[in-house]
């Protein structure tokens, strides 16, 4: 596109947007960091607001609390705040019990991720899983090593752990002095200054205490002679030994800038946020089945990555979370919903602020809007002003938990079918029909989804059903270029094969080990961990 034709206002709005998510293992400090970021952004006034939602979320999974939970997770699904002139959209990645496919899919809608590592634990399993999803789009990662006020691993050991387990090279942008009781502060390489740690300083004390010259002898008094000597040596060593951050490598997800701090004490958070707004990329181009779409194109476009059902039990409506990829959204605009070939009017879209939902007049690429609908929108649906496009990279992820559905009233088979199809369209669960036998198998990425599904089948479709456990833990979508081989594979593996709700052939098995065995036996068959929506 000729730069003269680019709308300058649109470009300005795009450049100030940062859309990201936090990836971490439960307990690493995501809630605490989120809260501090919102405090810095002025989106909440006091600590505790995010925390209390988390406590409510951890409630048991009876129907009422599931309902309540959905309310909670919508209001914290997208937290928008401003910082130093930037408009930041922080997308929640539910963890703990509410870990689900949505947690993965949220990562398809961001431009960057902040990874939190607990300094005592190093890289943990959930972080590893989420990183795998980030890898699919080479999402840039900024790392925050948390809990330096506690004893933990040495920084270089954490780097080794990250590099080993996540195959991403660490480039320290800050460096800690000691840890636990000996934690004295963090040296910032970019600013060449040292922030001296004091427990629990407030985001309002913008300045904290800094020293900008490491040869300053006051340093020896403040942090002890031994630690000052150590810091000078560490800084010399790191400056001498490590390459500076390579923006290209970082932007394609192979290098990660690393910050150290203590979220609970608000230490190192501002440094990270200051660097974040500068180096996190603004919304960029996105692939569609037809062509790449640039954010500054005039035509409006975007995709749905999450659907939240009946927030209000009276109205049974659903909110589709929609990521804007190009153009400008204006209230009441008409867009084309390509999958169903209809024009729809976006009259009551919602924008998500940190604590409330507001009706919006306009929104830009990188923003997430909530669109109310009655079940017509599916995950992965693309809307554009006109051009028929289909955004790619918003897939279904292979479930890891499975149950067989047993219907109590056989006359309700049709309702059960309808309910399961609709719930799978929302991305809540996945449904598989075995090639042999006719009982549905449901699959989920997180087990809470089973309770949600059962409760909703009863409440919304009047279906009484129950689950039977089933010895399965792996699903892979199957393709093969050679029809003959595929036919043979189907014949030999019929008892492990199913069709998912969109008719795709899916192989289900008991373990990764078994999968490996089958893959070895059938080298021409491709086993996919994700699949794009129709
Ligand atoms: P999550 O959302 O990733 O699950 O983690 P969350 O922020 O809830 O933090 C998990 C625990 O770690 C909390 O303690 C929290 O206070 C603590 N924490 C977070 N950041 C730091 C830090 O920088 N230093 C230390 N020492 N602890 C930190 P908790 O006991 O589970 O909860 P609470 O009683 O403190 O609320």
XYZ file of C-alpha atoms and ligand atoms in Angstrom:
570
model
C 0.000 0.000 0.000
C 1.283 3.472 -0.871
C 2.282 5.269 2.325
C 0.428 8.401 1.131
C -2.811 6.532 1.329
C -2.280 5.318 4.886
C -4.594 6.973 7.331
C -2.276 8.801 9.749
C -4.720 8.720 12.635
C -5.182 4.996 12.201
C -1.420 4.495 12.129
C -0.976 6.555 15.282
C -3.615 4.529 17.097
C -2.017 1.258 15.970
C 1.448 2.315 17.069
C 0.352 3.076 20.563
C -1.348 -0.251 21.108
C 0.251 -3.174 22.912
C -1.765 -6.381 23.165
C -0.265 -9.099 25.311
C -0.859 -11.953 27.741
C 1.046 -13.295 30.701
C 2.248 -16.867 30.509
C 3.178 -18.577 33.730
C 2.619 -21.594 35.922
C 0.093 -21.206 38.771
C 1.630 -19.403 41.761
C 4.497 -17.808 39.875
C 2.885 -14.410 40.460
C 0.620 -13.678 37.475
C -2.192 -12.230 39.589
C 0.233 -10.140 41.607
C 2.018 -8.795 38.538
C -1.282 -8.089 36.762
C -2.427 -6.113 39.745
C 0.763 -4.064 39.853
C 0.526 -3.343 36.127
C -3.061 -2.167 36.562
C -2.008 0.011 39.475
C 0.733 1.612 37.387
C -1.778 2.115 34.596
C -4.213 3.729 37.017
C -6.850 1.166 36.038
C -7.358 0.097 39.637
C -6.795 2.193 42.697
C -5.769 -0.331 45.259
C -4.185 -3.714 45.557
C -6.528 -6.623 46.188
C -9.043 -6.107 43.388
C -7.605 -8.734 41.079
C -6.734 -11.030 43.938
C -10.293 -11.210 45.231
C -11.467 -12.325 41.812
C -8.911 -15.084 41.892
C -10.135 -16.279 45.277
C -13.700 -16.354 43.963
C -12.512 -18.233 40.909
C -10.957 -20.970 42.975
C -14.419 -21.847 44.348
C -15.747 -25.372 43.969
C -17.182 -26.369 40.657
C -20.885 -26.713 41.400
C -23.236 -25.145 38.898
C -23.716 -21.862 40.707
C -20.070 -21.230 41.075
C -19.462 -22.138 37.462
C -22.006 -19.468 36.525
C -20.349 -17.027 38.852
C -16.989 -17.996 37.524
C -18.012 -17.146 33.994
C -19.029 -13.711 35.177
C -15.690 -13.297 36.813
C -13.708 -14.517 33.911
C -15.469 -12.230 31.460
C -14.750 -9.128 33.452
C -11.112 -10.036 33.758
C -10.755 -11.575 30.291
C -9.363 -8.400 28.813
C -7.945 -5.643 30.920
C -7.344 -2.420 29.095
C -5.213 0.275 30.643
C -3.078 3.213 29.649
C 0.537 3.784 30.457
C 2.677 6.694 29.284
C 0.472 7.304 26.282
C 0.256 3.629 25.292
C -3.028 1.715 25.211
C -2.391 -1.680 26.660
C -4.665 -4.695 26.303
C -3.786 -7.426 28.763
C -5.577 -10.683 27.919
C -6.093 -13.132 30.742
C -4.781 -16.670 30.414
C -6.858 -18.637 32.931
C -4.830 -21.117 34.950
C -5.358 -23.509 37.868
C -8.758 -25.170 37.664
C -10.045 -22.982 34.864
C -7.196 -23.885 32.528
C -8.870 -24.668 29.227
C -8.499 -24.417 25.508
C -9.309 -20.717 25.851
C -6.049 -20.320 27.737
C -4.232 -21.489 24.638
C -6.433 -19.660 22.173
C -5.988 -16.301 23.892
C -2.359 -16.530 22.826
C -3.416 -16.509 19.182
C -4.861 -13.021 19.702
C -1.831 -11.286 21.251
C 1.220 -9.641 19.746
C 3.548 -10.391 22.619
C 3.720 -12.313 25.914
C 5.293 -11.695 29.294
C 6.596 -14.894 30.834
C 6.857 -15.035 34.609
C 9.277 -17.494 36.160
C 9.368 -18.177 39.893
C 13.056 -17.896 40.760
C 12.871 -20.908 43.072
C 11.103 -23.167 40.590
C 12.509 -22.288 37.185
C 10.502 -23.338 34.131
C 7.341 -25.253 35.123
C 4.994 -27.417 33.018
C 2.191 -24.941 32.310
C 4.691 -22.354 31.108
C 6.159 -24.963 28.824
C 2.735 -25.748 27.346
C 1.920 -22.093 26.808
C 5.301 -21.480 25.215
C 4.553 -24.203 22.696
C 1.536 -22.179 21.594
C 3.591 -18.963 21.426
C 6.019 -20.791 19.179
C 3.303 -21.395 16.598
C 3.322 -17.698 15.686
C 6.836 -16.876 16.928
C 5.343 -14.540 19.500
C 7.961 -12.298 21.139
C 8.460 -13.100 24.826
C 9.609 -10.785 27.604
C 10.703 -12.628 30.741
C 10.186 -11.496 34.321
C 11.965 -13.550 36.967
C 9.921 -13.104 40.103
C 10.255 -13.510 43.870
C 13.839 -12.326 44.175
C 13.002 -11.439 47.783
C 13.074 -15.204 48.382
C 15.919 -17.643 48.013
C 15.989 -19.313 44.631
C 18.174 -20.471 41.773
C 21.165 -18.434 40.663
C 20.332 -16.200 37.665
C 22.639 -18.081 35.310
C 21.092 -21.399 36.353
C 17.634 -20.009 35.580
C 18.870 -18.896 32.164
C 20.182 -22.378 31.500
C 16.879 -23.876 32.547
C 14.946 -21.500 30.240
C 17.296 -22.081 27.346
C 17.175 -25.851 27.815
C 13.463 -26.301 28.287
C 12.130 -23.534 26.085
C 14.807 -23.172 23.431
C 14.908 -19.412 23.757
C 18.073 -17.451 24.416
C 18.075 -15.181 27.490
C 19.446 -11.660 27.270
C 19.471 -9.945 30.670
C 18.281 -6.353 30.572
C 18.605 -6.200 34.326
C 20.668 -8.032 36.926
C 19.864 -8.770 40.577
C 22.089 -8.176 43.582
C 21.645 -11.167 45.831
C 18.331 -12.777 46.643
C 16.196 -13.597 49.658
C 17.420 -11.719 52.708
C 20.473 -10.571 50.759
C 18.382 -9.128 47.912
C 19.490 -5.538 47.552
C 18.223 -4.410 44.184
C 18.397 -4.711 40.434
C 20.872 -3.169 38.009
C 19.300 -1.922 34.793
C 21.670 -2.362 31.841
C 19.815 -0.043 29.491
C 19.599 2.840 31.910
C 22.939 1.912 33.500
C 21.484 2.465 36.923
C 20.871 0.492 40.039
C 17.479 0.387 41.754
C 17.856 -0.218 45.464
C 15.272 -2.574 46.862
C 12.895 -1.552 49.575
C 10.029 -3.906 50.396
C 6.578 -2.859 49.228
C 7.150 0.547 47.730
C 4.080 1.941 46.053
C 3.704 2.609 42.330
C 3.039 6.201 43.251
C 6.660 6.568 44.473
C 7.702 6.827 40.926
C 11.326 7.381 41.667
C 12.393 4.821 44.293
C 16.105 5.026 44.967
C 18.621 4.764 42.175
C 22.381 4.929 41.789
C 23.695 5.596 38.309
C 27.398 5.058 38.871
C 28.566 1.667 40.052
C 31.935 3.075 41.129
C 30.112 5.333 43.586
C 31.481 4.363 47.011
C 28.100 4.937 48.644
C 27.174 1.653 47.036
C 29.529 -0.244 49.367
C 27.832 1.309 52.366
C 24.363 0.661 51.093
C 24.625 -2.929 49.997
C 27.787 -4.126 51.747
C 31.272 -4.152 50.323
C 31.134 -7.791 49.269
C 27.876 -7.424 47.374
C 29.007 -4.194 45.721
C 32.185 -5.931 44.557
C 30.179 -8.888 43.315
C 27.779 -6.635 41.427
C 30.598 -4.728 39.727
C 32.163 -8.017 38.665
C 28.840 -9.474 37.468
C 28.008 -6.383 35.457
C 31.470 -6.295 33.864
C 31.227 -9.965 33.079
C 27.766 -9.773 31.558
C 28.441 -6.622 29.598
C 31.614 -8.282 28.282
C 30.231 -11.733 27.652
C 26.689 -11.353 26.416
C 25.494 -9.989 23.123
C 23.035 -7.103 23.327
C 19.405 -7.836 22.628
C 18.969 -8.495 18.927
C 15.582 -7.003 18.048
C 15.070 -9.321 15.089
C 15.760 -12.443 17.115
C 13.565 -11.187 19.932
C 10.723 -10.288 17.559
C 10.763 -13.734 16.031
C 10.747 -15.419 19.425
C 14.271 -16.820 19.572
C 15.710 -14.366 22.131
C 14.017 -13.081 25.251
C 14.920 -9.964 27.231
C 14.993 -10.823 30.935
C 14.067 -8.677 33.931
C 14.364 -9.546 37.605
C 12.161 -8.342 40.434
C 9.634 -9.007 43.111
C 6.088 -8.395 41.986
C 4.620 -8.469 45.457
C 7.023 -5.760 46.547
C 6.447 -3.861 43.353
C 10.097 -4.069 42.612
C 11.379 -4.249 39.069
C 7.811 -4.027 37.725
C 8.049 -0.438 36.537
C 11.401 -1.129 34.859
C 9.841 -4.032 33.039
C 6.765 -2.018 32.042
C 8.880 0.919 30.820
C 10.870 -1.427 28.621
C 7.747 -3.338 27.637
C 5.962 -0.364 26.048
C 9.093 0.404 24.064
C 9.982 -3.058 22.821
C 6.669 -4.938 22.727
C 5.552 -4.778 19.111
C 2.427 -2.888 18.065
C -0.181 -4.902 16.131
C 1.437 -6.358 13.028
C 0.361 -8.177 9.925
C -1.705 -11.348 10.139
C -2.109 -14.252 7.758
C -5.373 -15.189 6.162
C -6.057 -18.049 3.777
C -6.154 -15.464 0.978
C -3.309 -13.011 1.782
C -1.517 -11.180 4.604
C -3.473 -8.327 6.152
C -1.685 -5.209 7.414
C -3.202 -3.426 10.424
C -3.179 -0.036 8.709
C -5.377 -1.184 5.828
C -8.572 0.848 5.657
C -10.826 -2.171 5.416
C -11.948 -3.450 8.790
C -11.118 -7.054 9.667
C -10.638 -9.361 12.627
C -11.450 -12.739 14.125
C -13.171 -14.391 17.055
C -10.915 -16.271 19.451
C -13.181 -16.885 22.403
C -16.878 -17.224 23.144
C -18.402 -16.781 26.552
C -21.913 -18.066 27.002
C -24.919 -16.787 28.895
C -23.418 -14.274 31.146
C -26.922 -13.351 32.043
C -29.067 -16.478 32.499
C -32.184 -14.382 31.713
C -31.012 -13.591 28.224
C -28.953 -16.550 27.143
C -26.733 -14.389 25.036
C -23.139 -15.071 24.187
C -20.235 -12.729 23.900
C -17.770 -13.309 21.122
C -14.311 -11.917 21.857
C -13.113 -10.387 18.678
C -9.589 -9.206 17.906
C -9.419 -6.310 15.452
C -6.684 -6.869 12.869
C -7.105 -3.948 10.466
C -9.055 -0.756 9.949
C -11.151 1.138 12.409
C -14.201 -0.084 14.248
C -17.038 2.387 14.661
C -20.195 1.752 16.586
C -23.037 0.486 14.423
C -20.819 -0.405 11.489
C -21.889 -3.222 9.203
C -19.528 -6.106 8.623
C -19.640 -9.293 6.650
C -19.768 -12.548 8.619
C -18.218 -14.704 5.948
C -18.858 -18.210 7.253
C -22.607 -17.694 7.193
C -22.511 -15.214 4.312
C -24.460 -12.498 6.107
C -24.018 -8.860 6.885
C -24.294 -7.996 10.561
C -24.477 -4.702 12.374
C -22.087 -4.213 15.268
C -24.275 -1.931 17.305
C -23.580 -2.928 20.844
C -19.972 -4.024 20.932
C -18.272 -3.788 24.261
C -14.764 -2.832 25.123
C -13.190 -4.342 28.165
C -11.726 -2.025 30.727
C -9.909 -3.369 33.757
C -13.003 -3.593 35.899
C -16.009 -2.842 33.808
C -17.387 -3.281 30.343
C -18.259 -0.176 28.387
C -20.099 0.298 25.155
C -17.708 1.712 22.671
C -17.819 4.192 19.832
C -14.562 3.212 18.176
C -11.702 0.733 18.430
C -8.512 -0.052 16.543
C -6.247 -2.956 15.562
C -4.975 -4.711 18.671
C -8.174 -3.935 20.578
C -10.524 -6.669 21.649
C -14.228 -6.011 21.371
C -17.054 -8.095 22.749
C -19.908 -8.814 20.340
C -23.240 -10.045 21.687
C -24.903 -12.777 19.693
C -27.235 -15.704 20.028
C -25.021 -18.542 18.999
C -24.334 -17.513 15.406
C -20.638 -16.830 15.957
C -18.054 -19.611 16.119
C -14.419 -19.605 17.201
C -12.245 -18.609 14.271
C -14.986 -16.662 12.442
C -13.673 -13.741 10.408
C -15.570 -10.482 9.923
C -14.471 -7.872 7.412
C -15.957 -4.759 5.851
C -16.309 -6.582 2.579
C -13.425 -8.682 1.301
C -13.868 -12.408 1.863
C -10.973 -13.396 4.141
C -10.350 -16.186 6.605
C -7.803 -15.543 9.351
C -5.523 -18.472 10.092
C -3.853 -19.560 13.290
C -6.846 -19.685 15.662
C -6.969 -23.467 15.900
C -8.468 -26.152 18.069
C -5.874 -27.680 20.366
C -5.638 -31.396 21.017
C -7.484 -32.209 24.265
C -5.750 -34.207 26.985
C -8.753 -35.326 29.029
C -11.615 -37.452 27.792
C -14.974 -38.756 28.989
C -17.682 -40.866 27.376
C -21.145 -39.312 27.568
C -23.936 -41.572 28.776
C -27.409 -40.288 28.053
C -29.977 -41.084 30.727
C -33.059 -40.493 28.597
C -32.657 -42.017 25.108
C -35.388 -39.751 23.735
C -33.091 -36.811 24.257
C -30.441 -37.967 21.814
C -31.194 -35.097 19.447
C -30.961 -32.464 22.168
C -27.720 -33.973 23.398
C -26.314 -33.806 19.924
C -27.378 -30.205 19.458
C -25.978 -29.200 22.855
C -22.638 -30.852 22.244
C -22.299 -29.343 18.774
C -23.054 -25.851 20.078
C -20.746 -26.199 23.057
C -17.966 -27.375 20.819
C -18.555 -24.407 18.504
C -17.980 -22.161 21.485
C -14.700 -23.951 22.048
C -15.744 -25.129 25.514
C -15.180 -28.789 24.715
C -14.518 -30.978 21.725
C -16.794 -33.770 20.653
C -15.752 -36.961 18.914
C -17.908 -39.643 17.284
C -16.081 -42.996 17.219
C -16.091 -44.747 13.844
C -17.190 -47.815 15.777
C -20.033 -47.405 18.250
C -22.187 -44.368 18.744
C -21.508 -42.922 22.174
C -20.058 -39.417 22.120
C -16.624 -38.857 23.544
C -15.930 -35.372 24.835
C -12.429 -34.029 25.132
C -11.111 -31.016 27.013
C -7.824 -29.314 27.670
C -8.765 -28.673 31.319
C -11.057 -30.880 33.421
C -13.318 -28.095 34.745
C -14.853 -28.004 31.266
C -16.498 -31.378 31.911
C -18.477 -29.982 34.852
C -19.367 -26.858 32.902
C -20.549 -28.965 29.972
C -22.743 -31.235 32.079
C -24.275 -28.312 33.947
C -25.011 -26.485 30.723
C -26.435 -29.541 28.969
C -28.944 -29.761 31.772
C -29.736 -26.070 32.109
C -29.843 -25.086 28.458
C -30.744 -28.262 26.579
C -32.673 -30.094 29.261
C -30.475 -33.137 28.852
C -29.714 -35.490 31.721
C -26.459 -37.261 31.098
C -23.462 -38.511 32.969
C -19.845 -39.318 32.236
C -17.957 -42.538 32.113
C -14.216 -42.392 32.460
C -12.277 -43.626 29.490
C -8.651 -44.567 29.137
C -7.552 -41.926 26.659
C -5.220 -38.976 27.007
C -4.032 -38.089 23.523
C -5.799 -36.847 20.395
C -4.288 -36.066 17.010
C -5.931 -34.951 13.800
C -5.004 -37.151 10.889
C -4.109 -36.298 7.326
C -2.318 -38.238 4.630
C -1.521 -37.381 1.051
C -1.703 -40.982 -0.063
C -5.342 -42.096 -0.173
C -4.365 -45.756 -0.188
C -2.221 -45.478 2.946
C -4.976 -43.530 4.682
C -7.508 -46.213 3.832
C -5.194 -48.893 5.192
C -4.524 -46.856 8.336
C -8.269 -46.444 8.891
C -8.853 -50.139 8.491
C -6.138 -51.112 10.959
C -6.926 -48.440 13.544
C -10.685 -48.230 13.326
C -11.192 -48.638 17.065
C -9.017 -45.584 17.762
C -10.532 -43.347 15.133
C -13.275 -40.770 15.504
C -14.736 -37.816 13.645
C -14.713 -34.485 15.437
C -17.618 -32.036 15.310
C -16.457 -30.605 11.997
C -16.003 -34.057 10.480
C -12.201 -34.258 10.765
C -10.634 -37.653 11.262
C -9.096 -37.851 14.729
C -6.928 -40.510 16.295
C -7.425 -41.054 20.051
C -5.073 -43.105 22.155
C -4.040 -43.857 25.722
C -0.631 -42.229 25.960
C 2.043 -40.246 24.196
C 4.050 -43.453 24.228
C 1.339 -45.283 22.280
C 1.106 -42.382 19.879
C 4.848 -42.548 19.249
C 4.493 -46.218 18.511
C 1.732 -45.640 15.963
C 3.611 -42.735 14.384
C 6.638 -44.931 13.883
C 4.513 -47.592 12.305
C 2.795 -45.143 9.948
C 5.411 -42.664 8.735
C 3.244 -41.363 5.899
C 0.409 -40.363 8.182
C 0.591 -36.826 9.604
C -0.563 -36.468 13.224
C -1.564 -32.865 13.975
C -1.707 -31.354 17.458
C -3.895 -28.485 16.288
C -6.431 -28.017 13.568
C -7.793 -24.903 11.917
C -11.543 -24.313 12.036
C -13.646 -24.841 8.915
P -0.598 -16.766 40.178
O -1.631 -15.764 39.805
O 0.487 -16.908 39.154
O -1.158 -18.086 40.585
O 0.211 -16.233 41.455
P -0.137 -15.118 42.532
O 0.100 -13.759 42.002
O -1.429 -15.399 43.174
O 1.046 -15.432 43.538
C 1.188 -16.687 44.177
C 1.802 -16.494 45.535
O 3.100 -15.920 45.386
C 1.018 -15.533 46.409
O 1.191 -15.960 47.748
C 1.730 -14.217 46.201
O 1.573 -13.335 47.282
C 3.174 -14.711 46.112
N 4.046 -13.775 45.389
C 3.828 -13.120 44.236
N 4.898 -12.350 43.932
C 5.800 -12.536 44.912
C 7.099 -11.999 45.166
O 7.635 -11.175 44.451
N 7.718 -12.452 46.291
C 7.152 -13.339 47.150
N 7.833 -13.699 48.214
N 5.931 -13.849 46.942
C 5.260 -13.444 45.836
P 0.073 -16.732 48.538
O 0.613 -16.999 49.869
O -0.413 -17.883 47.727
O -1.100 -15.715 48.552
P -1.273 -14.448 49.478
O -1.689 -15.020 50.779
O 0.056 -13.755 49.543
O -2.307 -13.654 48.806
